[in-house]
Amino acid sequence: MFRKILIANRGEIAVRVIRTCKELGVRTVAVYSPADANALHVELADESYTLSGIRSYLDIEEIITVAKRAQAEAVHPGYGFLSEDPDFVRACEANGLVFIGPSSRTVEMVGNKINARRAAVAAGVPVVPGSSGATSLTRDEMLRLAEELGYPVIVKAAGGGGGRGMRLARDAEELTESLVVASREAAVSFDDATVFLEKYLLSPRHVEVQILADQYGNVVHLGERDCSIQRRHQKLIEEAPCPVVTDSVREAMGATAVRVARAVGYVGAGTVECLMNPDGTYYFMEMNARIQVEHPVTEMITGLDIVKEQLRVASGEPLGYDQSDISLNGWAIECRLNAEDPYRNFLPAPGTITEYHQPGGPGVRIDCAAYAGCAISPHYDSMFGKLISWGRNRGEAIQRMRRALDEIVIEGIKTTLPFHRWALNHPLFCRGEVSTSFLDQHWPNGTIEKSA
Ligand code: ADP
């Protein structure tokens, strides 16, 4: 195991990684921007180094310099920031630092949605109908393809992520516009103007499979998560397992995910994301080469610490178990705590938390970087924590989440809590009858957006 690692991130995920490191006796090095001097991850890490600017979490050179100065052996990238940047992985590799994640080659391959689609097709995995090699398609060819697929279609940036870089088109006119705008936005945001087309599925579920792979070719899956409750194509509530996935579907989806992981030479913890139609058919959508925000729900039902597994695998240990050793126990739900106003279309609402009280009791977990008096910065993602419940079954997980949502106090800023209290009492959610259009259809204060 490593002696010391640097965590190239902030917020709740930095805190999360530090917690596992403490259990393993691994020393932690935090980095922080000038806006994060009083952040919890800085307080909890063994050592901390200040970065020069607000955007320095994205500065490869600066992070590598600190890692070397601190004599860290490895770097945990968390999610977001540099976690899926092949240049960062290469920089770690070139500087003798272990990147806690897959190789630069794999990150590069799955980071590009078109390449990932191709790899899935080659592995015999069904993908959402659309263009697989859109790079060479002209506008007219795209329009023809859209006619074949049937509207609505979605234009996606090959390099997109985090719910950004997607535009819905309901007819040829919208598509013509979307192609231009999406491509321009993609060039600015992702440094790559390449876009492609997918059929826009109506009211699918977002179902994703967690996988773990070591350096010796062992790959297992840890079952699925349902992440259908979203706003603007970004997740708000996740649960594991998925209410409509049966044991046989789980086995099939899991096998599919393992096949995709093998096809791209995956090492570490990764996620294969799928969209599922109401009739249960599903398509591969993309692979995320990092720890996901929603990993705790899988941890709660498998008993595994996924961050611990990431560290073990990165340090060269074999998984030491196979698929038959993985069993799922009970049900877990996660509600994302965002500094946003759910009554104003989830508009970011940064500010200072004046009062903070954490819920507790059986089956309640909170992964959070907030405390009374802490500032939620406008410079970073609005998510500052996650509330997770576990129960022996879905009903108990819901009851415990409701209790936790009753107990939790966060004052001083607007948060997603009122939305969660509403959702956890909604009859459709309680019956597990949800899809990615749940908010558009049922949240009275959300607005339906044309573009993502
Ligand atoms: P990102 O990489 O930005 O997270 P994804 O490709 O993972 O984007 O998609 C995020 C969400 O967008 C999905 O969970 C789903 O709600 C919606 N979405 C993406 N592609 C489609 C599609 N072809 N049909 C319907 N919804 C889609």
Tab-separated table of C-alpha atoms and ligand atoms in Angstrom:
chain	number	residue	atom	x	y	z
A	1	MET	CA	0.000	0.000	0.000
A	2	PHE	CA	1.054	3.594	-0.575
A	3	ARG	CA	2.716	5.545	2.219
A	4	LYS	CA	1.409	8.915	1.108
A	5	ILE	CA	-0.968	10.171	-1.588
A	6	LEU	CA	-2.045	13.561	-2.884
A	7	ILE	CA	-5.730	14.256	-3.392
A	8	ALA	CA	-6.185	16.475	-6.435
A	9	ASN	CA	-9.667	17.597	-5.483
A	10	ARG	CA	-11.761	19.462	-2.937
A	11	GLY	CA	-15.116	19.225	-1.202
A	12	GLU	CA	-16.873	16.093	-0.080
A	13	ILE	CA	-14.938	13.724	-2.332
A	14	ALA	CA	-11.589	14.909	-0.953
A	15	VAL	CA	-12.966	14.316	2.555
A	16	ARG	CA	-14.254	10.905	1.463
A	17	VAL	CA	-10.836	9.826	0.147
A	18	ILE	CA	-9.068	11.091	3.285
A	19	ARG	CA	-11.368	8.966	5.441
A	20	THR	CA	-10.382	5.766	3.690
A	21	CYS	CA	-6.710	6.740	3.753
A	22	LYS	CA	-6.910	7.167	7.522
A	23	GLU	CA	-8.267	3.659	7.856
A	24	LEU	CA	-5.450	2.315	5.696
A	25	GLY	CA	-2.717	4.305	7.430
A	26	VAL	CA	-1.953	6.192	4.214
A	27	ARG	CA	-0.805	9.800	4.763
A	28	THR	CA	-2.796	12.394	2.850
A	29	VAL	CA	-1.746	15.572	1.101
A	30	ALA	CA	-4.486	18.114	0.424
A	31	VAL	CA	-4.284	20.953	-2.057
A	32	TYR	CA	-6.510	23.991	-1.800
A	33	SER	CA	-7.259	27.133	-3.717
A	34	PRO	CA	-7.291	30.562	-2.028
A	35	ALA	CA	-11.097	30.198	-1.749
A	36	ASP	CA	-10.730	26.896	0.138
A	37	ALA	CA	-8.296	27.867	2.901
A	38	ASN	CA	-10.904	26.977	5.549
A	39	ALA	CA	-12.229	23.878	3.813
A	40	LEU	CA	-12.819	20.642	5.689
A	41	HIS	CA	-10.509	18.580	3.474
A	42	VAL	CA	-7.624	20.872	4.426
A	43	GLU	CA	-8.449	20.432	8.101
A	44	LEU	CA	-8.610	16.634	7.852
A	45	ALA	CA	-5.566	15.939	5.672
A	46	ASP	CA	-2.159	15.256	7.197
A	47	GLU	CA	-0.521	17.952	5.081
A	48	SER	CA	-1.858	20.676	2.872
A	49	TYR	CA	-0.474	22.925	0.182
A	50	THR	CA	-1.976	26.096	-1.164
A	51	LEU	CA	-2.536	26.473	-4.881
A	52	SER	CA	-2.100	29.768	-6.677
A	53	GLY	CA	-5.574	30.391	-8.014
A	54	ILE	CA	-9.265	29.556	-8.021
A	55	ARG	CA	-8.828	27.374	-11.117
A	56	SER	CA	-5.650	25.644	-9.953
A	57	TYR	CA	-7.433	22.328	-9.325
A	58	LEU	CA	-7.221	22.111	-13.116
A	59	ASP	CA	-3.554	23.075	-13.332
A	60	ILE	CA	-1.660	19.899	-14.159
A	61	GLU	CA	1.786	21.382	-13.687
A	62	GLU	CA	0.979	22.936	-10.339
A	63	ILE	CA	-0.582	19.765	-8.952
A	64	ILE	CA	2.332	17.606	-10.131
A	65	THR	CA	4.825	20.041	-8.618
A	66	VAL	CA	3.076	19.865	-5.247
A	67	ALA	CA	2.834	16.076	-5.407
A	68	LYS	CA	6.576	15.823	-5.979
A	69	ARG	CA	7.420	18.379	-3.335
A	70	ALA	CA	5.267	16.523	-0.810
A	71	GLN	CA	6.843	13.226	-1.901
A	72	ALA	CA	3.469	11.652	-2.583
A	73	GLU	CA	3.614	8.286	-4.317
A	74	ALA	CA	0.200	8.457	-5.913
A	75	VAL	CA	-2.551	10.890	-6.831
A	76	HIS	CA	-6.268	10.375	-6.278
A	77	PRO	CA	-8.171	12.583	-8.725
A	78	GLY	CA	-11.675	12.276	-7.227
A	79	TYR	CA	-14.332	13.185	-9.816
A	80	GLY	CA	-14.542	16.239	-12.051
A	81	PHE	CA	-11.476	18.503	-12.399
A	82	LEU	CA	-8.558	16.430	-13.778
A	83	SER	CA	-10.047	13.014	-13.090
A	84	GLU	CA	-10.716	12.173	-16.733
A	85	ASP	CA	-7.984	14.220	-18.369
A	86	PRO	CA	-5.574	11.911	-20.224
A	87	ASP	CA	-2.913	14.661	-20.158
A	88	PHE	CA	-3.016	14.600	-16.376
A	89	VAL	CA	-2.749	10.811	-16.285
A	90	ARG	CA	0.229	11.024	-18.655
A	91	ALA	CA	1.842	13.740	-16.519
A	92	CYS	CA	1.503	11.507	-13.443
A	93	GLU	CA	2.943	8.554	-15.347
A	94	ALA	CA	5.845	10.675	-16.647
A	95	ASN	CA	6.676	11.944	-13.173
A	96	GLY	CA	6.720	8.586	-11.442
A	97	LEU	CA	3.411	9.170	-9.676
A	98	VAL	CA	0.762	6.456	-9.642
A	99	PHE	CA	-2.531	7.783	-10.980
A	100	ILE	CA	-5.299	6.143	-8.960
A	101	GLY	CA	-7.426	5.193	-11.926
A	102	PRO	CA	-7.002	3.596	-15.337
A	103	SER	CA	-4.142	4.196	-17.776
A	104	SER	CA	-3.980	7.315	-19.937
A	105	ARG	CA	-4.832	5.155	-22.935
A	106	THR	CA	-8.045	3.908	-21.350
A	107	VAL	CA	-8.992	7.360	-20.047
A	108	GLU	CA	-8.468	8.762	-23.525
A	109	MET	CA	-10.540	6.039	-25.148
A	110	VAL	CA	-13.564	6.196	-22.846
A	111	GLY	CA	-13.411	9.987	-22.422
A	112	ASN	CA	-14.423	10.349	-26.029
A	113	LYS	CA	-18.059	9.286	-26.284
A	114	ILE	CA	-17.727	8.307	-29.941
A	115	ASN	CA	-14.721	6.074	-29.263
A	116	ALA	CA	-16.465	4.565	-26.253
A	117	ARG	CA	-19.516	3.821	-28.437
A	118	ARG	CA	-17.275	2.147	-30.992
A	119	ALA	CA	-15.586	0.040	-28.312
A	120	ALA	CA	-18.992	-1.010	-26.983
A	121	VAL	CA	-20.217	-1.945	-30.459
A	122	ALA	CA	-17.040	-3.940	-31.050
A	123	ALA	CA	-17.658	-5.753	-27.757
A	124	GLY	CA	-21.131	-6.692	-28.964
A	125	VAL	CA	-22.923	-4.310	-26.623
A	126	PRO	CA	-26.046	-2.483	-27.864
A	127	VAL	CA	-25.624	1.316	-27.978
A	128	VAL	CA	-28.303	4.013	-28.210
A	129	PRO	CA	-29.212	4.173	-31.916
A	130	GLY	CA	-27.318	6.999	-33.552
A	131	SER	CA	-24.187	7.882	-35.450
A	132	SER	CA	-21.113	5.986	-34.408
A	133	GLY	CA	-18.552	7.683	-36.583
A	134	ALA	CA	-20.132	11.108	-36.828
A	135	THR	CA	-16.856	12.870	-37.404
A	136	SER	CA	-17.109	12.490	-41.130
A	137	LEU	CA	-20.830	13.166	-41.520
A	138	THR	CA	-21.933	16.304	-43.320
A	139	ARG	CA	-24.884	18.343	-42.162
A	140	ASP	CA	-27.126	16.766	-44.777
A	141	GLU	CA	-26.041	13.296	-43.765
A	142	MET	CA	-26.817	14.149	-40.134
A	143	LEU	CA	-30.262	15.385	-41.154
A	144	ARG	CA	-30.873	12.203	-43.130
A	145	LEU	CA	-29.768	10.074	-40.209
A	146	ALA	CA	-32.102	11.988	-37.891
A	147	GLU	CA	-35.006	11.252	-40.247
A	148	GLU	CA	-34.097	7.578	-40.100
A	149	LEU	CA	-33.812	7.575	-36.297
A	150	GLY	CA	-36.981	9.635	-35.914
A	151	TYR	CA	-37.201	12.843	-33.912
A	152	PRO	CA	-36.485	13.878	-31.227
A	153	VAL	CA	-32.744	13.359	-31.423
A	154	ILE	CA	-29.973	14.570	-29.157
A	155	VAL	CA	-26.758	16.169	-30.366
A	156	LYS	CA	-23.864	15.312	-28.093
A	157	ALA	CA	-20.325	16.573	-27.882
A	158	ALA	CA	-17.823	13.724	-28.222
A	159	GLY	CA	-15.839	15.228	-25.360
A	160	GLY	CA	-18.842	16.280	-23.247
A	161	GLY	CA	-19.579	15.357	-19.659
A	162	GLY	CA	-21.350	16.351	-16.472
A	163	GLY	CA	-24.619	16.927	-18.277
A	164	ARG	CA	-23.037	19.561	-20.498
A	165	GLY	CA	-22.623	19.556	-24.236
A	166	MET	CA	-26.003	18.079	-25.191
A	167	ARG	CA	-28.814	19.622	-27.204
A	168	LEU	CA	-32.215	18.238	-27.949
A	169	ALA	CA	-33.689	18.652	-31.439
A	170	ARG	CA	-37.360	18.007	-32.184
A	171	ASP	CA	-37.290	18.625	-35.913
A	172	ALA	CA	-34.962	19.311	-38.831
A	173	GLU	CA	-34.931	23.031	-38.169
A	174	GLU	CA	-33.915	22.599	-34.545
A	175	LEU	CA	-31.337	20.037	-35.554
A	176	THR	CA	-29.725	22.357	-38.080
A	177	GLU	CA	-29.383	24.967	-35.366
A	178	SER	CA	-28.327	22.485	-32.682
A	179	LEU	CA	-25.530	21.091	-34.819
A	180	VAL	CA	-23.985	24.529	-35.219
A	181	VAL	CA	-24.470	25.647	-31.626
A	182	ALA	CA	-23.444	22.307	-30.076
A	183	SER	CA	-20.323	22.128	-32.168
A	184	ARG	CA	-19.341	25.698	-31.314
A	185	GLU	CA	-19.987	25.137	-27.602
A	186	ALA	CA	-18.079	21.867	-27.697
A	187	ALA	CA	-15.059	23.558	-29.264
A	188	VAL	CA	-15.020	26.152	-26.487
A	189	SER	CA	-15.849	23.880	-23.545
A	190	PHE	CA	-14.141	20.633	-24.477
A	191	ASP	CA	-11.519	21.700	-26.980
A	192	ASP	CA	-13.106	19.400	-29.530
A	193	ALA	CA	-15.879	20.480	-31.912
A	194	THR	CA	-16.854	16.900	-32.765
A	195	VAL	CA	-20.518	16.125	-32.165
A	196	PHE	CA	-22.651	13.080	-32.865
A	197	LEU	CA	-26.301	12.132	-32.910
A	198	GLU	CA	-28.366	9.811	-30.779
A	199	LYS	CA	-32.030	9.027	-30.820
A	200	TYR	CA	-33.566	10.807	-27.843
A	201	LEU	CA	-35.280	8.131	-25.786
A	202	LEU	CA	-38.537	9.218	-24.222
A	203	SER	CA	-38.653	8.765	-20.475
A	204	PRO	CA	-35.915	6.161	-20.067
A	205	ARG	CA	-34.330	5.206	-16.796
A	206	HIS	CA	-30.667	5.953	-16.232
A	207	VAL	CA	-29.209	2.680	-14.995
A	208	GLU	CA	-25.464	2.286	-14.478
A	209	VAL	CA	-23.248	-0.583	-13.450
A	210	GLN	CA	-20.291	-0.220	-11.091
A	211	ILE	CA	-17.281	-2.262	-12.036
A	212	LEU	CA	-13.944	-2.984	-10.358
A	213	ALA	CA	-10.904	-4.272	-12.216
A	214	ASP	CA	-7.383	-5.060	-11.084
A	215	GLN	CA	-4.127	-5.079	-13.039
A	216	TYR	CA	-4.259	-8.835	-13.592
A	217	GLY	CA	-7.386	-9.082	-15.690
A	218	ASN	CA	-9.870	-9.715	-12.886
A	219	VAL	CA	-13.074	-7.735	-13.397
A	220	VAL	CA	-16.222	-7.820	-11.278
A	221	HIS	CA	-19.388	-5.761	-11.245
A	222	LEU	CA	-21.098	-4.512	-8.113
A	223	GLY	CA	-24.612	-4.373	-9.476
A	224	GLU	CA	-26.463	-1.342	-10.733
A	225	ARG	CA	-27.639	2.073	-9.592
A	226	ASP	CA	-30.738	3.877	-10.784
A	227	CYS	CA	-29.973	7.567	-11.305
A	228	SER	CA	-33.138	8.623	-13.095
A	229	ILE	CA	-34.055	11.556	-10.864
A	230	GLN	CA	-32.222	14.354	-12.647
A	231	ARG	CA	-32.466	18.019	-13.416
A	232	ARG	CA	-30.932	19.305	-16.644
A	233	HIS	CA	-29.545	15.813	-17.271
A	234	GLN	CA	-27.654	15.875	-13.978
A	235	LYS	CA	-28.408	13.479	-11.166
A	236	LEU	CA	-30.147	14.506	-7.940
A	237	ILE	CA	-31.220	11.205	-6.352
A	238	GLU	CA	-29.656	7.797	-6.880
A	239	GLU	CA	-30.464	4.393	-5.518
A	240	ALA	CA	-29.184	0.848	-5.544
A	241	PRO	CA	-30.422	-1.542	-6.672
A	242	CYS	CA	-32.677	-0.305	-9.488
A	243	PRO	CA	-36.340	-0.996	-8.636
A	244	VAL	CA	-37.087	-2.659	-11.987
A	245	VAL	CA	-33.927	-4.712	-12.468
A	246	THR	CA	-34.461	-8.394	-11.819
A	247	ASP	CA	-31.689	-10.835	-10.899
A	248	SER	CA	-31.437	-12.097	-14.468
A	249	VAL	CA	-31.316	-8.579	-15.957
A	250	ARG	CA	-28.684	-7.665	-13.360
A	251	GLU	CA	-26.607	-10.609	-14.400
A	252	ALA	CA	-26.918	-9.708	-18.065
A	253	MET	CA	-26.206	-5.997	-17.525
A	254	GLY	CA	-23.308	-6.841	-15.253
A	255	ALA	CA	-21.824	-9.186	-17.844
A	256	THR	CA	-22.222	-6.455	-20.467
A	257	ALA	CA	-20.454	-3.918	-18.263
A	258	VAL	CA	-17.621	-6.334	-17.580
A	259	ARG	CA	-17.280	-6.910	-21.325
A	260	VAL	CA	-17.031	-3.162	-21.985
A	261	ALA	CA	-14.462	-2.796	-19.189
A	262	ARG	CA	-12.352	-5.599	-20.621
A	263	ALA	CA	-12.636	-4.176	-24.136
A	264	VAL	CA	-11.012	-0.906	-23.022
A	265	GLY	CA	-8.423	-2.527	-20.741
A	266	TYR	CA	-9.998	-1.004	-17.668
A	267	VAL	CA	-8.205	-0.937	-14.307
A	268	GLY	CA	-9.732	0.507	-11.130
A	269	ALA	CA	-13.298	1.554	-10.318
A	270	GLY	CA	-15.424	2.568	-13.266
A	271	THR	CA	-19.024	2.937	-14.308
A	272	VAL	CA	-20.841	1.764	-17.393
A	273	GLU	CA	-23.866	3.988	-17.953
A	274	CYS	CA	-26.959	2.748	-19.778
A	275	LEU	CA	-30.375	4.052	-20.676
A	276	MET	CA	-33.245	1.647	-20.128
A	277	ASN	CA	-36.543	1.754	-21.992
A	278	PRO	CA	-39.820	1.161	-20.165
A	279	ASP	CA	-39.882	-2.328	-21.755
A	280	GLY	CA	-36.589	-3.197	-20.061
A	281	THR	CA	-34.367	-3.062	-23.136
A	282	TYR	CA	-31.217	-1.083	-22.470
A	283	TYR	CA	-28.426	0.563	-24.376
A	284	PHE	CA	-24.875	1.467	-23.480
A	285	MET	CA	-24.490	5.240	-23.215
A	286	GLU	CA	-20.989	5.911	-21.912
A	287	MET	CA	-18.294	4.823	-19.511
A	288	ASN	CA	-16.997	6.982	-16.688
A	289	ALA	CA	-13.384	6.343	-15.814
A	290	ARG	CA	-13.455	7.551	-12.217
A	291	ILE	CA	-15.192	7.286	-8.886
A	292	GLN	CA	-18.779	8.526	-9.248
A	293	VAL	CA	-20.558	10.922	-6.910
A	294	GLU	CA	-23.146	8.218	-6.230
A	295	HIS	CA	-20.714	5.415	-5.318
A	296	PRO	CA	-21.917	5.290	-1.670
A	297	VAL	CA	-25.224	3.601	-2.538
A	298	THR	CA	-23.252	0.705	-4.002
A	299	GLU	CA	-20.972	0.639	-0.965
A	300	MET	CA	-23.987	0.453	1.325
A	301	ILE	CA	-25.429	-2.635	-0.360
A	302	THR	CA	-22.162	-4.469	-1.083
A	303	GLY	CA	-20.268	-3.677	2.120
A	304	LEU	CA	-17.254	-2.701	0.029
A	305	ASP	CA	-15.327	0.556	0.344
A	306	ILE	CA	-14.840	1.471	-3.316
A	307	VAL	CA	-12.136	4.041	-2.561
A	308	LYS	CA	-10.247	1.372	-0.633
A	309	GLU	CA	-10.550	-0.930	-3.638
A	310	GLN	CA	-9.242	1.858	-5.901
A	311	LEU	CA	-6.183	2.289	-3.678
A	312	ARG	CA	-5.559	-1.451	-3.386
A	313	VAL	CA	-5.781	-1.982	-7.133
A	314	ALA	CA	-3.622	1.059	-7.934
A	315	SER	CA	-0.934	-0.156	-5.538
A	316	GLY	CA	-0.808	-3.443	-7.432
A	317	GLU	CA	-2.883	-5.709	-5.216
A	318	PRO	CA	-5.170	-8.207	-6.925
A	319	LEU	CA	-8.903	-7.889	-6.204
A	320	GLY	CA	-8.703	-11.144	-4.265
A	321	TYR	CA	-12.340	-12.065	-4.888
A	322	ASP	CA	-14.521	-12.906	-7.840
A	323	GLN	CA	-18.097	-12.321	-8.933
A	324	SER	CA	-19.465	-15.118	-6.775
A	325	ASP	CA	-18.135	-13.323	-3.671
A	326	ILE	CA	-20.198	-10.213	-4.398
A	327	SER	CA	-23.654	-10.178	-2.857
A	328	LEU	CA	-26.137	-7.378	-2.516
A	329	ASN	CA	-27.769	-6.667	0.800
A	330	GLY	CA	-30.743	-4.321	1.221
A	331	TRP	CA	-31.383	-0.971	-0.422
A	332	ALA	CA	-29.662	2.419	-0.426
A	333	ILE	CA	-30.744	5.888	-1.548
A	334	GLU	CA	-28.656	9.023	-1.969
A	335	CYS	CA	-29.896	12.626	-2.045
A	336	ARG	CA	-27.451	15.206	-3.333
A	337	LEU	CA	-27.078	18.315	-1.199
A	338	ASN	CA	-26.601	21.202	-3.589
A	339	ALA	CA	-26.461	24.916	-2.884
A	340	GLU	CA	-29.252	25.601	-5.347
A	341	ASP	CA	-32.733	27.019	-5.298
A	342	PRO	CA	-35.073	24.209	-6.392
A	343	TYR	CA	-37.895	26.735	-6.751
A	344	ARG	CA	-35.922	28.732	-9.283
A	345	ASN	CA	-34.990	25.944	-11.629
A	346	PHE	CA	-32.118	24.814	-9.413
A	347	LEU	CA	-30.251	28.063	-9.812
A	348	PRO	CA	-26.909	27.919	-7.966
A	349	ALA	CA	-27.211	29.681	-4.612
A	350	PRO	CA	-23.770	29.991	-3.054
A	351	GLY	CA	-23.355	31.649	0.321
A	352	THR	CA	-22.434	30.951	3.919
A	353	ILE	CA	-24.012	28.157	5.916
A	354	THR	CA	-25.056	29.693	9.226
A	355	GLU	CA	-26.470	26.601	10.916
A	356	TYR	CA	-25.644	22.987	10.247
A	357	HIS	CA	-26.979	19.908	11.963
A	358	GLN	CA	-26.240	16.430	10.683
A	359	PRO	CA	-28.792	13.652	10.957
A	360	GLY	CA	-27.855	10.245	12.374
A	361	GLY	CA	-29.375	7.018	13.603
A	362	PRO	CA	-29.540	3.564	12.069
A	363	GLY	CA	-28.889	3.344	8.344
A	364	VAL	CA	-27.969	6.991	7.805
A	365	ARG	CA	-24.683	8.127	6.291
A	366	ILE	CA	-23.597	11.608	5.351
A	367	ASP	CA	-20.669	12.422	3.064
A	368	CYS	CA	-20.358	16.162	3.323
A	369	ALA	CA	-17.788	18.939	3.339
A	370	ALA	CA	-19.992	21.519	5.046
A	371	TYR	CA	-20.084	22.823	8.624
A	372	ALA	CA	-21.665	25.792	10.383
A	373	GLY	CA	-19.914	28.933	9.212
A	374	CYS	CA	-18.478	27.442	6.041
A	375	ALA	CA	-18.812	29.242	2.746
A	376	ILE	CA	-20.133	27.491	-0.344
A	377	SER	CA	-18.071	29.092	-3.062
A	378	PRO	CA	-19.599	30.338	-6.306
A	379	HIS	CA	-16.446	29.196	-8.095
A	380	TYR	CA	-17.100	25.472	-7.892
A	381	ASP	CA	-19.847	22.914	-8.377
A	382	SER	CA	-22.867	23.571	-6.183
A	383	MET	CA	-22.885	20.062	-4.684
A	384	PHE	CA	-21.363	20.133	-1.205
A	385	GLY	CA	-22.551	16.843	0.232
A	386	LYS	CA	-24.674	13.731	0.010
A	387	LEU	CA	-27.155	12.191	2.373
A	388	ILE	CA	-27.399	8.417	2.116
A	389	SER	CA	-29.803	5.977	3.728
A	390	TRP	CA	-29.743	2.208	3.929
A	391	GLY	CA	-32.587	-0.175	4.751
A	392	ARG	CA	-33.232	-3.898	4.531
A	393	ASN	CA	-35.622	-3.090	1.714
A	394	ARG	CA	-36.626	-0.065	-0.364
A	395	GLY	CA	-39.433	0.891	1.986
A	396	GLU	CA	-37.116	1.051	4.982
A	397	ALA	CA	-34.496	3.018	3.018
A	398	ILE	CA	-37.209	5.547	2.081
A	399	GLN	CA	-38.463	5.829	5.666
A	400	ARG	CA	-34.964	6.380	6.955
A	401	MET	CA	-34.248	8.969	4.291
A	402	ARG	CA	-37.445	10.821	5.204
A	403	ARG	CA	-36.415	10.791	8.854
A	404	ALA	CA	-32.920	12.055	8.002
A	405	LEU	CA	-34.383	14.791	5.774
A	406	ASP	CA	-36.575	15.820	8.715
A	407	GLU	CA	-33.624	15.992	11.075
A	408	ILE	CA	-31.040	17.707	8.911
A	409	VAL	CA	-30.684	21.478	9.331
A	410	ILE	CA	-28.844	23.632	6.825
A	411	GLU	CA	-29.505	27.343	7.179
A	412	GLY	CA	-28.148	30.422	5.471
A	413	ILE	CA	-28.312	29.153	1.893
A	414	LYS	CA	-30.922	27.647	-0.385
A	415	THR	CA	-30.469	23.909	-0.872
A	416	THR	CA	-32.037	20.970	-2.677
A	417	LEU	CA	-33.542	19.729	0.634
A	418	PRO	CA	-37.116	20.920	-0.064
A	419	PHE	CA	-37.006	19.089	-3.370
A	420	HIS	CA	-35.810	15.874	-1.712
A	421	ARG	CA	-38.544	16.076	0.962
A	422	TRP	CA	-41.094	16.425	-1.831
A	423	ALA	CA	-39.611	13.619	-3.936
A	424	LEU	CA	-39.307	11.115	-1.089
A	425	ASN	CA	-43.025	11.541	-0.475
A	426	HIS	CA	-44.113	11.433	-4.096
A	427	PRO	CA	-46.269	8.363	-4.816
A	428	LEU	CA	-44.468	7.632	-8.090
A	429	PHE	CA	-41.052	7.759	-6.439
A	430	CYS	CA	-42.321	5.617	-3.598
A	431	ARG	CA	-43.529	3.043	-6.122
A	432	GLY	CA	-40.228	3.240	-7.988
A	433	GLU	CA	-41.999	4.408	-11.134
A	434	VAL	CA	-39.551	7.061	-12.265
A	435	SER	CA	-37.714	8.099	-15.396
A	436	THR	CA	-35.310	10.833	-16.424
A	437	SER	CA	-38.293	13.065	-17.233
A	438	PHE	CA	-39.718	12.802	-13.700
A	439	LEU	CA	-38.814	16.389	-12.805
A	440	ASP	CA	-40.038	17.893	-16.050
A	441	GLN	CA	-43.322	16.086	-15.622
A	442	HIS	CA	-43.899	16.354	-11.895
A	443	TRP	CA	-41.786	18.946	-10.100
A	444	PRO	CA	-44.094	21.921	-10.235
A	445	ASN	CA	-41.293	24.424	-9.988
A	446	GLY	CA	-38.863	22.965	-12.452
A	447	THR	CA	-38.816	24.263	-15.964
A	448	ILE	CA	-38.477	22.196	-19.067
A	449	GLU	CA	-35.389	23.250	-20.896
A	450	LYS	CA	-34.900	22.895	-24.589
A	451	SER	CA	-31.174	22.484	-24.305
A	452	ALA	CA	-29.186	20.623	-21.749
B	1	ADP	P1	-22.807	13.389	-19.397
B	1	ADP	O1	-21.598	12.669	-19.858
B	1	ADP	O2	-22.773	14.846	-19.674
B	1	ADP	O3	-23.206	13.060	-17.980
B	1	ADP	P2	-24.591	11.431	-20.497
B	1	ADP	O4	-24.346	10.991	-21.875
B	1	ADP	O5	-24.109	10.563	-19.372
B	1	ADP	O6	-24.004	12.890	-20.308
B	1	ADP	O7	-26.136	11.700	-20.290
B	1	ADP	C1	-26.638	12.324	-19.128
B	1	ADP	C2	-28.150	12.234	-19.108
B	1	ADP	O8	-28.705	12.825	-20.291
B	1	ADP	C3	-28.709	10.843	-19.077
B	1	ADP	O9	-28.747	10.300	-17.794
B	1	ADP	C4	-30.100	11.058	-19.654
B	1	ADP	O10	-30.977	11.603	-18.710
B	1	ADP	C5	-29.857	12.101	-20.711
B	1	ADP	N1	-29.607	11.473	-22.028
B	1	ADP	C6	-28.415	11.307	-22.631
B	1	ADP	N2	-28.549	10.700	-23.819
B	1	ADP	C7	-29.864	10.478	-23.991
B	1	ADP	C8	-30.650	9.873	-25.023
B	1	ADP	N3	-30.103	9.388	-26.143
B	1	ADP	N4	-31.992	9.791	-24.834
B	1	ADP	C9	-32.572	10.277	-23.721
B	1	ADP	N5	-31.888	10.863	-22.715
B	1	ADP	C10	-30.549	10.959	-22.838
